[in-house]
Tab-separated table of C-alpha atoms and ligand atoms in Angstrom:
chain	number	residue	atom	x	y	z
A	1	MET	CA	-5.226	-32.102	69.023
A	2	SER	CA	-5.476	-32.763	72.706
A	3	ASN	CA	-3.049	-35.467	73.648
A	4	MET	CA	0.707	-35.305	73.293
A	5	THR	CA	0.872	-38.914	72.147
A	6	GLU	CA	-1.312	-38.066	69.119
A	7	LEU	CA	1.171	-35.536	67.782
A	8	ILE	CA	2.986	-36.609	64.657
A	9	LEU	CA	6.130	-34.575	64.181
A	10	PRO	CA	7.752	-34.207	60.748
A	11	TYR	CA	11.172	-35.498	61.877
A	12	ASP	CA	12.785	-37.332	64.750
A	13	VAL	CA	13.420	-34.590	67.295
A	14	GLU	CA	15.658	-36.776	69.453
A	15	THR	CA	18.080	-37.174	66.538
A	16	VAL	CA	18.122	-33.396	66.118
A	17	ARG	CA	18.624	-32.842	69.847
A	18	ALA	CA	21.667	-35.102	69.797
A	19	ASP	CA	23.365	-32.468	67.595
A	20	PHE	CA	23.069	-29.745	70.282
A	21	PRO	CA	25.613	-30.261	73.085
A	22	ILE	CA	24.090	-27.670	75.415
A	23	LEU	CA	20.827	-29.625	75.608
A	24	HIS	CA	22.755	-32.431	77.271
A	25	GLU	CA	24.693	-30.335	79.757
A	26	PRO	CA	23.589	-30.568	83.390
A	27	HIS	CA	21.693	-27.423	84.268
A	28	HIS	CA	21.112	-26.033	87.770
A	29	ASP	CA	23.041	-29.036	89.087
A	30	ASN	CA	20.779	-31.772	87.866
A	31	VAL	CA	17.636	-30.686	86.047
A	32	PRO	CA	17.712	-30.973	82.265
A	33	LEU	CA	17.674	-27.720	80.326
A	34	ILE	CA	14.368	-26.853	78.676
A	35	TYR	CA	15.297	-23.995	76.435
A	36	LEU	CA	12.269	-21.925	75.434
A	37	ASP	CA	13.989	-18.611	74.746
A	38	ASN	CA	14.661	-19.145	71.080
A	39	ALA	CA	13.224	-15.831	69.923
A	40	ALA	CA	16.058	-14.174	71.878
A	41	SER	CA	18.783	-16.493	70.623
A	42	SER	CA	18.998	-20.096	69.475
A	43	GLN	CA	21.326	-22.867	70.586
A	44	LYS	CA	24.089	-24.075	68.271
A	45	PRO	CA	24.627	-27.495	66.717
A	46	LEU	CA	28.021	-29.163	67.004
A	47	LYS	CA	28.686	-28.520	63.291
A	48	VAL	CA	28.610	-24.764	63.890
A	49	ILE	CA	30.699	-24.943	67.069
A	50	GLU	CA	33.254	-27.095	65.256
A	51	ALA	CA	33.326	-24.730	62.277
A	52	LEU	CA	34.459	-21.896	64.575
A	53	ASP	CA	37.003	-24.120	66.295
A	54	ASN	CA	38.297	-25.370	62.958
A	55	TYR	CA	38.756	-21.869	61.580
A	56	TYR	CA	40.771	-20.715	64.585
A	57	ARG	CA	42.805	-23.915	64.791
A	58	ARG	CA	43.513	-24.537	61.121
A	59	TYR	CA	43.146	-21.536	58.842
A	60	ASN	CA	42.824	-18.373	60.935
A	61	ALA	CA	43.826	-15.370	58.783
A	62	ASN	CA	42.363	-12.134	57.516
A	63	VAL	CA	40.256	-12.210	54.352
A	64	HIS	CA	40.660	-10.458	50.986
A	65	ARG	CA	44.157	-9.305	51.922
A	66	GLY	CA	46.917	-11.889	51.973
A	67	ILE	CA	48.212	-13.770	48.993
A	68	HIS	CA	49.272	-16.544	51.325
A	69	LYS	CA	47.480	-19.852	51.526
A	70	LEU	CA	45.813	-19.311	54.909
A	71	SER	CA	44.260	-16.052	53.821
A	72	GLU	CA	43.068	-17.631	50.613
A	73	GLU	CA	41.501	-20.484	52.553
A	74	ALA	CA	39.797	-18.087	54.977
A	75	THR	CA	38.537	-15.929	52.094
A	76	GLU	CA	37.208	-18.963	50.268
A	77	ALA	CA	35.273	-20.163	53.363
A	78	TYR	CA	34.010	-16.651	54.145
A	79	GLU	CA	32.799	-16.054	50.592
A	80	SER	CA	31.314	-19.506	50.160
A	81	ALA	CA	29.165	-18.833	53.253
A	82	ARG	CA	27.825	-15.770	51.425
A	83	ILE	CA	26.852	-17.963	48.471
A	84	LYS	CA	25.038	-20.414	50.774
A	85	ILE	CA	23.114	-17.532	52.349
A	86	ARG	CA	22.210	-16.085	48.947
A	87	LYS	CA	20.712	-19.411	47.994
A	88	PHE	CA	18.970	-19.824	51.352
A	89	ILE	CA	16.879	-16.663	50.873
A	90	ASN	CA	16.933	-16.808	47.058
A	91	ALA	CA	18.601	-13.453	46.481
A	92	GLY	CA	19.439	-12.798	42.838
A	93	SER	CA	23.165	-12.278	43.402
A	94	LYS	CA	25.776	-12.752	46.123
A	95	ARG	CA	26.527	-9.044	45.715
A	96	GLU	CA	23.164	-8.374	47.365
A	97	ILE	CA	24.247	-10.168	50.556
A	98	ILE	CA	25.932	-7.763	52.970
A	99	TYR	CA	27.459	-9.126	56.153
A	100	THR	CA	26.454	-7.133	59.231
A	101	LYS	CA	26.562	-7.702	62.974
A	102	GLY	CA	22.863	-8.573	63.034
A	103	THR	CA	19.371	-7.313	62.254
A	104	THR	CA	19.891	-4.115	64.219
A	105	GLU	CA	22.943	-3.171	62.214
A	106	GLY	CA	21.184	-3.986	58.933
A	107	ILE	CA	18.346	-1.597	59.741
A	108	ASN	CA	20.730	1.130	60.891
A	109	LEU	CA	22.752	0.698	57.712
A	110	VAL	CA	19.699	1.399	55.566
A	111	ALA	CA	18.668	4.302	57.812
A	112	GLN	CA	22.114	5.877	57.618
A	113	THR	CA	22.669	5.353	53.894
A	114	TRP	CA	19.604	4.950	51.687
A	115	ALA	CA	17.221	6.814	53.979
A	116	ARG	CA	19.595	9.616	54.858
A	117	ALA	CA	20.389	10.169	51.172
A	118	ASN	CA	16.824	9.892	49.885
A	119	LEU	CA	14.439	11.195	52.534
A	120	GLN	CA	13.685	14.803	53.259
A	121	ASN	CA	11.497	17.017	55.370
A	122	GLY	CA	7.846	16.032	54.906
A	123	ASP	CA	8.512	12.424	53.878
A	124	VAL	CA	6.911	9.631	55.868
A	125	ILE	CA	8.251	6.283	57.056
A	126	VAL	CA	5.569	3.739	57.907
A	127	SER	CA	6.309	1.227	60.627
A	128	THR	CA	3.987	-0.708	62.968
A	129	VAL	CA	3.194	-0.709	66.683
A	130	MET	CA	4.402	-4.312	66.812
A	131	GLU	CA	8.032	-3.648	65.979
A	132	HIS	CA	11.105	-4.553	67.945
A	133	HIS	CA	12.877	-1.378	69.128
A	134	SER	CA	15.510	-1.954	66.454
A	135	ASN	CA	12.901	-1.193	63.792
A	136	ILE	CA	11.619	1.913	65.570
A	137	VAL	CA	14.560	3.748	67.125
A	138	PRO	CA	16.774	4.080	64.002
A	139	TRP	CA	13.827	5.727	62.188
A	140	GLN	CA	13.101	8.018	65.118
A	141	MET	CA	16.758	9.064	65.163
A	142	LEU	CA	16.598	9.783	61.442
A	143	ALA	CA	13.319	11.646	61.865
A	144	MET	CA	14.937	14.009	64.395
A	145	GLU	CA	17.772	14.711	62.001
A	146	LYS	CA	15.901	14.979	58.688
A	147	GLY	CA	12.456	16.211	59.641
A	148	VAL	CA	10.734	13.086	58.371
A	149	THR	CA	7.749	11.599	60.199
A	150	VAL	CA	7.323	8.032	61.404
A	151	ARG	CA	3.752	6.731	61.345
A	152	TYR	CA	2.707	3.401	62.845
A	153	VAL	CA	0.162	0.884	61.560
A	154	PRO	CA	-2.063	-0.109	64.495
A	155	LEU	CA	-3.029	-3.561	65.718
A	156	LEU	CA	-6.447	-5.108	65.372
A	157	ASP	CA	-7.973	-6.796	68.408
A	158	ASP	CA	-7.070	-10.192	66.987
A	159	GLY	CA	-3.351	-9.371	67.091
A	160	THR	CA	-2.955	-8.880	63.336
A	161	LEU	CA	-2.055	-5.669	61.538
A	162	ASP	CA	-4.785	-3.257	60.555
A	163	MET	CA	-4.314	-3.527	56.785
A	164	GLU	CA	-7.048	-0.950	56.141
A	165	ALA	CA	-5.073	1.576	58.148
A	166	TYR	CA	-1.943	0.587	56.222
A	167	ARG	CA	-3.668	1.210	52.883
A	168	LYS	CA	-4.969	4.533	54.159
A	169	LEU	CA	-1.517	5.671	55.300
A	170	LEU	CA	-0.070	4.785	51.909
A	171	SER	CA	-2.742	6.628	49.981
A	172	GLU	CA	-2.917	9.735	52.177
A	173	GLU	CA	0.705	10.339	53.186
A	174	HIS	CA	3.918	10.949	51.329
A	175	VAL	CA	5.302	7.522	52.253
A	176	LYS	CA	8.828	6.778	51.057
A	177	LEU	CA	9.618	3.699	53.125
A	178	VAL	CA	7.716	0.924	54.877
A	179	ALA	CA	9.737	-0.742	57.662
A	180	VAL	CA	8.012	-3.812	59.051
A	181	ALA	CA	8.881	-7.089	60.765
A	182	HIS	CA	8.051	-10.302	58.932
A	183	MET	CA	6.990	-11.873	62.203
A	184	SER	CA	6.372	-10.276	65.605
A	185	ASN	CA	8.818	-11.427	68.296
A	186	VAL	CA	6.056	-11.099	70.916
A	187	LEU	CA	2.751	-12.026	69.300
A	188	GLY	CA	4.097	-14.366	66.639
A	189	THR	CA	1.924	-12.597	64.068
A	190	ILE	CA	3.170	-13.251	60.537
A	191	HIS	CA	2.495	-10.237	58.342
A	192	PRO	CA	1.381	-10.526	54.692
A	193	ILE	CA	4.702	-9.192	53.412
A	194	ALA	CA	4.165	-9.906	49.704
A	195	GLU	CA	0.915	-7.931	49.813
A	196	MET	CA	2.449	-5.148	51.899
A	197	ALA	CA	5.342	-4.926	49.417
A	198	ARG	CA	2.970	-4.776	46.448
A	199	LEU	CA	0.953	-1.980	48.075
A	200	ALA	CA	4.085	-0.055	49.081
A	201	HIS	CA	5.434	-0.245	45.530
A	202	GLU	CA	2.074	0.815	44.048
A	203	HIS	CA	2.434	3.986	46.090
A	204	GLY	CA	6.060	4.577	45.152
A	205	ALA	CA	7.494	3.500	48.516
A	206	LEU	CA	10.229	0.973	49.239
A	207	ILE	CA	9.875	-1.764	51.844
A	208	LEU	CA	12.425	-2.955	54.397
A	209	VAL	CA	11.602	-6.172	56.213
A	210	ASP	CA	13.001	-7.158	59.597
A	211	GLY	CA	13.303	-10.904	59.141
A	212	ALA	CA	14.910	-11.648	62.520
A	213	GLN	CA	12.019	-13.935	63.489
A	214	SER	CA	11.114	-15.348	60.095
A	215	VAL	CA	14.318	-16.541	58.408
A	216	PRO	CA	15.165	-18.972	61.259
A	217	HIS	CA	11.695	-20.509	61.219
A	218	MET	CA	10.178	-20.604	57.733
A	219	PRO	CA	11.239	-20.691	54.086
A	220	VAL	CA	11.932	-17.147	52.865
A	221	ASP	CA	12.305	-16.081	49.240
A	222	VAL	CA	13.181	-12.398	48.996
A	223	GLN	CA	12.472	-12.303	45.262
A	224	ALA	CA	9.053	-13.909	45.610
A	225	LEU	CA	8.226	-11.456	48.427
A	226	ASP	CA	9.527	-8.652	46.186
A	227	VAL	CA	11.083	-6.729	49.061
A	228	ASP	CA	13.746	-4.043	48.698
A	229	PHE	CA	15.694	-4.658	51.898
A	230	PHE	CA	15.571	-7.678	54.198
A	231	THR	CA	17.653	-8.140	57.306
A	232	PHE	CA	18.213	-10.919	59.861
A	233	SER	CA	20.553	-12.222	62.593
A	234	GLY	CA	22.723	-15.336	62.560
A	235	HIS	CA	22.470	-16.072	66.286
A	236	LYS	CA	18.708	-16.712	66.097
A	237	MET	CA	19.158	-19.337	63.359
A	238	LEU	CA	21.747	-21.680	64.909
A	239	GLY	CA	24.655	-19.433	63.917
A	240	PRO	CA	27.139	-17.501	66.051
A	241	THR	CA	26.550	-14.075	67.555
A	242	GLY	CA	28.102	-11.071	65.812
A	243	ILE	CA	26.953	-11.946	62.308
A	244	GLY	CA	23.841	-11.050	60.367
A	245	ILE	CA	22.743	-10.252	56.868
A	246	LEU	CA	21.340	-7.289	55.034
A	247	TYR	CA	19.878	-8.237	51.684
A	248	GLY	CA	19.319	-5.258	49.395
A	249	ARG	CA	18.174	-5.009	45.791
A	250	ARG	CA	21.299	-4.602	43.726
A	251	ASP	CA	20.268	-1.396	41.921
A	252	LEU	CA	19.528	0.252	45.283
A	253	LEU	CA	22.779	-0.901	46.868
A	254	GLU	CA	24.730	0.346	43.846
A	255	GLU	CA	23.224	3.815	44.252
A	256	MET	CA	23.563	4.018	48.027
A	257	PRO	CA	26.515	5.784	49.600
A	258	PRO	CA	28.644	3.659	51.946
A	259	TRP	CA	28.131	3.891	55.692
A	260	MET	CA	31.380	3.149	57.485
A	261	GLY	CA	34.675	4.015	55.849
A	262	GLY	CA	37.915	2.089	56.158
A	263	GLY	CA	39.803	-0.858	54.753
A	264	ASP	CA	38.238	-3.241	52.240
A	265	MET	CA	35.361	-0.925	51.258
A	266	ILE	CA	37.432	1.207	48.908
A	267	SER	CA	38.630	0.845	45.371
A	268	ARG	CA	41.227	3.611	45.511
A	269	VAL	CA	42.336	6.064	48.189
A	270	THR	CA	44.350	9.235	47.667
A	271	LEU	CA	44.864	12.035	50.113
A	272	GLU	CA	42.286	14.009	48.185
A	273	GLY	CA	39.501	11.428	48.220
A	274	SER	CA	38.423	7.818	47.730
A	275	THR	CA	36.323	5.641	45.454
A	276	TRP	CA	34.318	2.682	46.626
A	277	ALA	CA	34.748	-1.032	46.203
A	278	GLU	CA	32.262	-3.171	44.304
A	279	LEU	CA	29.293	-4.661	46.122
A	280	PRO	CA	29.059	-6.145	48.664
A	281	HIS	CA	32.430	-4.882	49.958
A	282	LYS	CA	31.370	-1.231	49.736
A	283	PHE	CA	29.346	-1.858	52.912
A	284	GLU	CA	31.868	-4.043	54.724
A	285	ALA	CA	34.546	-1.746	56.107
A	286	GLY	CA	37.312	-3.223	58.229
A	287	THR	CA	38.111	-6.772	59.240
A	288	PRO	CA	34.783	-8.571	59.310
A	289	ASN	CA	33.517	-11.277	61.665
A	290	ILE	CA	35.160	-14.019	59.649
A	291	ALA	CA	34.673	-17.030	61.903
A	292	GLN	CA	31.088	-15.999	62.561
A	293	ALA	CA	30.249	-15.690	58.857
A	294	ILE	CA	31.732	-19.129	58.210
A	295	GLY	CA	29.757	-20.479	61.183
A	296	LEU	CA	26.570	-18.977	59.781
A	297	GLY	CA	27.243	-20.830	56.529
A	298	TYR	CA	27.309	-24.084	58.518
A	299	ALA	CA	24.085	-23.116	60.303
A	300	VAL	CA	22.452	-22.594	56.913
A	301	ASP	CA	23.698	-26.050	55.843
A	302	TYR	CA	22.112	-27.552	58.953
A	303	LEU	CA	18.764	-25.819	58.377
A	304	THR	CA	18.769	-26.704	54.690
A	305	GLU	CA	19.538	-30.363	55.353
A	306	LEU	CA	16.720	-30.657	57.877
A	307	GLY	CA	14.455	-28.630	55.568
A	308	MET	CA	12.834	-25.284	56.307
A	309	ASP	CA	9.395	-26.669	55.397
A	310	LYS	CA	9.766	-29.409	57.974
A	311	ILE	CA	11.089	-27.015	60.605
A	312	HIS	CA	8.126	-24.733	60.014
A	313	GLU	CA	5.741	-27.670	60.229
A	314	HIS	CA	7.348	-28.852	63.479
A	315	GLU	CA	6.984	-25.398	65.007
A	316	LYS	CA	3.387	-25.158	63.842
A	317	ILE	CA	2.574	-28.335	65.754
A	318	MET	CA	4.530	-27.073	68.762
A	319	ILE	CA	2.749	-23.722	68.966
A	320	GLU	CA	-0.697	-25.242	68.486
A	321	TYR	CA	0.010	-27.698	71.271
A	322	ALA	CA	1.491	-24.989	73.511
A	323	LEU	CA	-1.518	-22.688	72.981
A	324	GLU	CA	-3.902	-25.501	73.755
A	325	ARG	CA	-2.063	-26.474	76.933
A	326	LEU	CA	-1.689	-22.835	78.055
A	327	SER	CA	-5.438	-22.344	77.634
A	328	GLU	CA	-5.989	-25.045	80.262
A	329	VAL	CA	-4.197	-23.066	82.977
A	330	PRO	CA	-6.578	-20.770	84.875
A	331	GLY	CA	-5.463	-17.148	84.940
A	332	VAL	CA	-3.152	-17.443	81.929
A	333	THR	CA	-3.690	-14.924	79.135
A	334	VAL	CA	-1.838	-15.482	75.869
A	335	TYR	CA	-1.308	-12.503	73.562
A	336	GLY	CA	-1.446	-12.743	69.797
A	337	PRO	CA	-3.602	-14.036	66.985
A	338	GLU	CA	-5.943	-16.920	67.622
A	339	GLY	CA	-7.293	-19.287	65.035
A	340	VAL	CA	-4.832	-18.132	62.357
A	341	HIS	CA	-1.399	-19.515	61.846
A	342	LYS	CA	1.263	-17.726	63.872
A	343	GLY	CA	4.928	-18.252	64.642
A	344	ALA	CA	6.057	-20.449	67.528
A	345	VAL	CA	6.018	-17.699	70.148
A	346	ALA	CA	3.659	-17.530	73.117
A	347	ALA	CA	3.785	-14.343	75.190
A	348	PHE	CA	1.573	-14.648	78.246
A	349	THR	CA	0.729	-13.350	81.678
A	350	VAL	CA	-0.329	-15.312	84.752
A	351	ALA	CA	-2.898	-13.473	86.870
A	352	GLY	CA	-1.466	-12.433	90.227
A	353	ILE	CA	2.184	-13.246	89.399
A	354	HIS	CA	4.625	-10.813	87.796
A	355	ALA	CA	6.212	-12.106	84.588
A	356	HIS	CA	9.681	-11.909	86.155
A	357	ASP	CA	8.554	-14.140	89.027
A	358	VAL	CA	7.021	-16.585	86.565
A	359	ALA	CA	10.333	-16.739	84.695
A	360	GLN	CA	12.299	-17.154	87.902
A	361	ILE	CA	10.204	-20.043	89.160
A	362	LEU	CA	10.375	-21.710	85.736
A	363	ASP	CA	14.131	-21.248	85.764
A	364	MET	CA	14.355	-23.197	88.998
A	365	GLU	CA	12.767	-26.058	87.048
A	366	GLY	CA	15.399	-25.716	84.322
A	367	ILE	CA	12.977	-23.935	81.971
A	368	ALA	CA	14.415	-20.866	80.256
A	369	VAL	CA	11.819	-18.303	79.121
A	370	ARG	CA	12.144	-14.568	78.726
A	371	ALA	CA	10.229	-12.022	80.790
A	372	GLY	CA	9.813	-8.294	80.249
A	373	HIS	CA	8.880	-6.182	77.249
A	374	HIS	CA	11.077	-8.136	74.791
A	375	CYS	CA	12.344	-4.889	73.231
A	376	ALA	CA	8.788	-4.047	72.212
A	377	MET	CA	7.674	-1.415	74.728
A	378	PRO	CA	5.181	0.313	72.390
A	379	LEU	CA	3.459	-3.026	71.761
A	380	HIS	CA	3.207	-3.738	75.496
A	381	ASN	CA	1.684	-0.277	75.951
A	382	GLU	CA	-0.901	-1.148	73.302
A	383	LEU	CA	-1.625	-4.420	75.101
A	384	HIS	CA	-1.871	-2.548	78.440
A	385	VAL	CA	0.631	-4.835	80.153
A	386	ASN	CA	4.017	-3.925	81.596
A	387	ALA	CA	5.592	-7.266	81.026
A	388	THR	CA	4.870	-10.701	79.617
A	389	ALA	CA	6.589	-14.049	79.943
A	390	ARG	CA	7.519	-15.493	76.571
A	391	ALA	CA	8.043	-19.113	75.582
A	392	SER	CA	9.471	-19.426	72.090
A	393	PHE	CA	10.137	-22.715	70.349
A	394	TYR	CA	12.567	-24.035	67.808
A	395	LEU	CA	13.414	-27.126	65.848
A	396	TYR	CA	14.762	-29.071	68.865
A	397	ASN	CA	11.849	-28.478	71.256
A	398	THR	CA	9.448	-31.280	72.129
A	399	PRO	CA	5.821	-31.539	73.219
A	400	ALA	CA	7.115	-32.973	76.523
A	401	GLU	CA	8.851	-29.640	77.099
A	402	VAL	CA	5.509	-27.883	76.643
A	403	ASP	CA	4.089	-30.187	79.317
A	404	ALA	CA	6.993	-29.270	81.608
A	405	LEU	CA	6.237	-25.579	81.022
A	406	ILE	CA	2.617	-26.117	82.043
A	407	GLU	CA	3.669	-28.043	85.152
A	408	GLY	CA	6.029	-25.189	85.967
A	409	LEU	CA	3.183	-22.679	85.731
A	410	TYR	CA	1.076	-24.717	88.149
A	411	LYS	CA	4.053	-24.770	90.512
A	412	ALA	CA	4.349	-20.992	90.219
A	413	GLN	CA	0.664	-20.640	91.098
A	414	LYS	CA	1.113	-22.932	94.052
A	415	ALA	CA	4.133	-20.967	95.270
A	416	PHE	CA	2.062	-17.759	95.058
A	417	LYS	CA	-0.959	-19.489	96.629
A	418	ILE	CA	-3.149	-18.859	93.596
B	501	LIG	N1	13.847	-7.619	65.232
B	501	LIG	C1	13.203	-8.613	65.824
B	501	LIG	C2	11.798	-8.932	65.411
B	501	LIG	C3	13.819	-9.321	66.851
B	501	LIG	O1	13.163	-10.290	67.476
B	501	LIG	C4	15.139	-8.976	67.223
B	501	LIG	C5	15.815	-9.664	68.336
B	501	LIG	O2	15.188	-10.077	69.291
B	501	LIG	C6	15.781	-7.955	66.534
B	501	LIG	C7	15.105	-7.298	65.549
B	501	LIG	C8	17.169	-7.518	66.877
B	501	LIG	O3	18.089	-8.531	66.532
B	501	LIG	P1	19.623	-8.352	66.920
B	501	LIG	O4	19.667	-8.013	68.377
B	501	LIG	O5	20.205	-9.701	66.619
B	501	LIG	O6	20.183	-7.282	66.064
């Protein structure tokens, strides 16, 4: 693949782009927006924006409380979104779908409930050096409190996980939990989760998967992967901010104590004590993010209608093209696996220009990329770089936008006289 005109995309991207109002807004006065910061957060289709508007205009009310029509309508929309999400990731029951604020909250929920109740001094949690801080810090906090140890699977030179080291950790340590991302938000590495889950289970450990970067971009089946917990964020998959999902195996969720206490998560309260509501409400204290959950349901509709296989295929073509074009630019180093399939994320450095300057010059061209450590400081330490620029693609990006990125990098080099 060397020429943009040879690329055959699985759907008409212009039709998709027409659904995203922000892509047609003037940016920096006149330049069109080229949004390549999708790993941080995605843009929203009109359907999702309208779903929020519609809720607030037409049936805004609290859920699970009122007997009045508005509350019933809101509850129906809120709960039907849960059913859509169950189907989207093929969970066995809607009771296994817990609404959270996002991936971070899902991980903290498991740390503060299952892990706090089940782990003790001497137990080991296995994570990896590639994790987002949200899959490191909650375990470190728990480790300080409970005397458990967090061990990290290292990287191989090719940007994949050292599976030998993983096997060794499982066989030599008292591992109770494996906490791993499905896909790295920096390198794009996609981990062999089904295999990692099988190995964890063989050694009596559970596995929690951070699916923040996988669910938006590829078909995910939590039962086929045989994972125990799986968590992701709505805002990275066309949905609103403030909503995410924790999937948990029903038997585990039934056994786990609740995390936050308050309204809606109880069955009965007396002054002497309380009993808990049925799943999933046991883990959903207080008024939830109703509009956001409904919006996420619409985002799932959008993704399902376009087809997760097609979206994944589109992104595969995009990342291959982006990697090829980036390799043409002298002084550019891209981090992550080569020659194996990876997610549509390219983290790179440009020799002689700090990543923040690269991002700033690109921004002047209307190109939004992220620069910094991308909430993965330990990984950047392993890579021996302070910061990278990151271009991350989604279903509405085009090969022409990759070309614009490359042009932007040449401009940056020119500005820095490189
Ligand atoms: N995990 C990964 C791999 C991520 O990329 C992110 C966000 O960038 C998160 C976790 C945290 O997601 P959130 O901030 O939506 O909770």
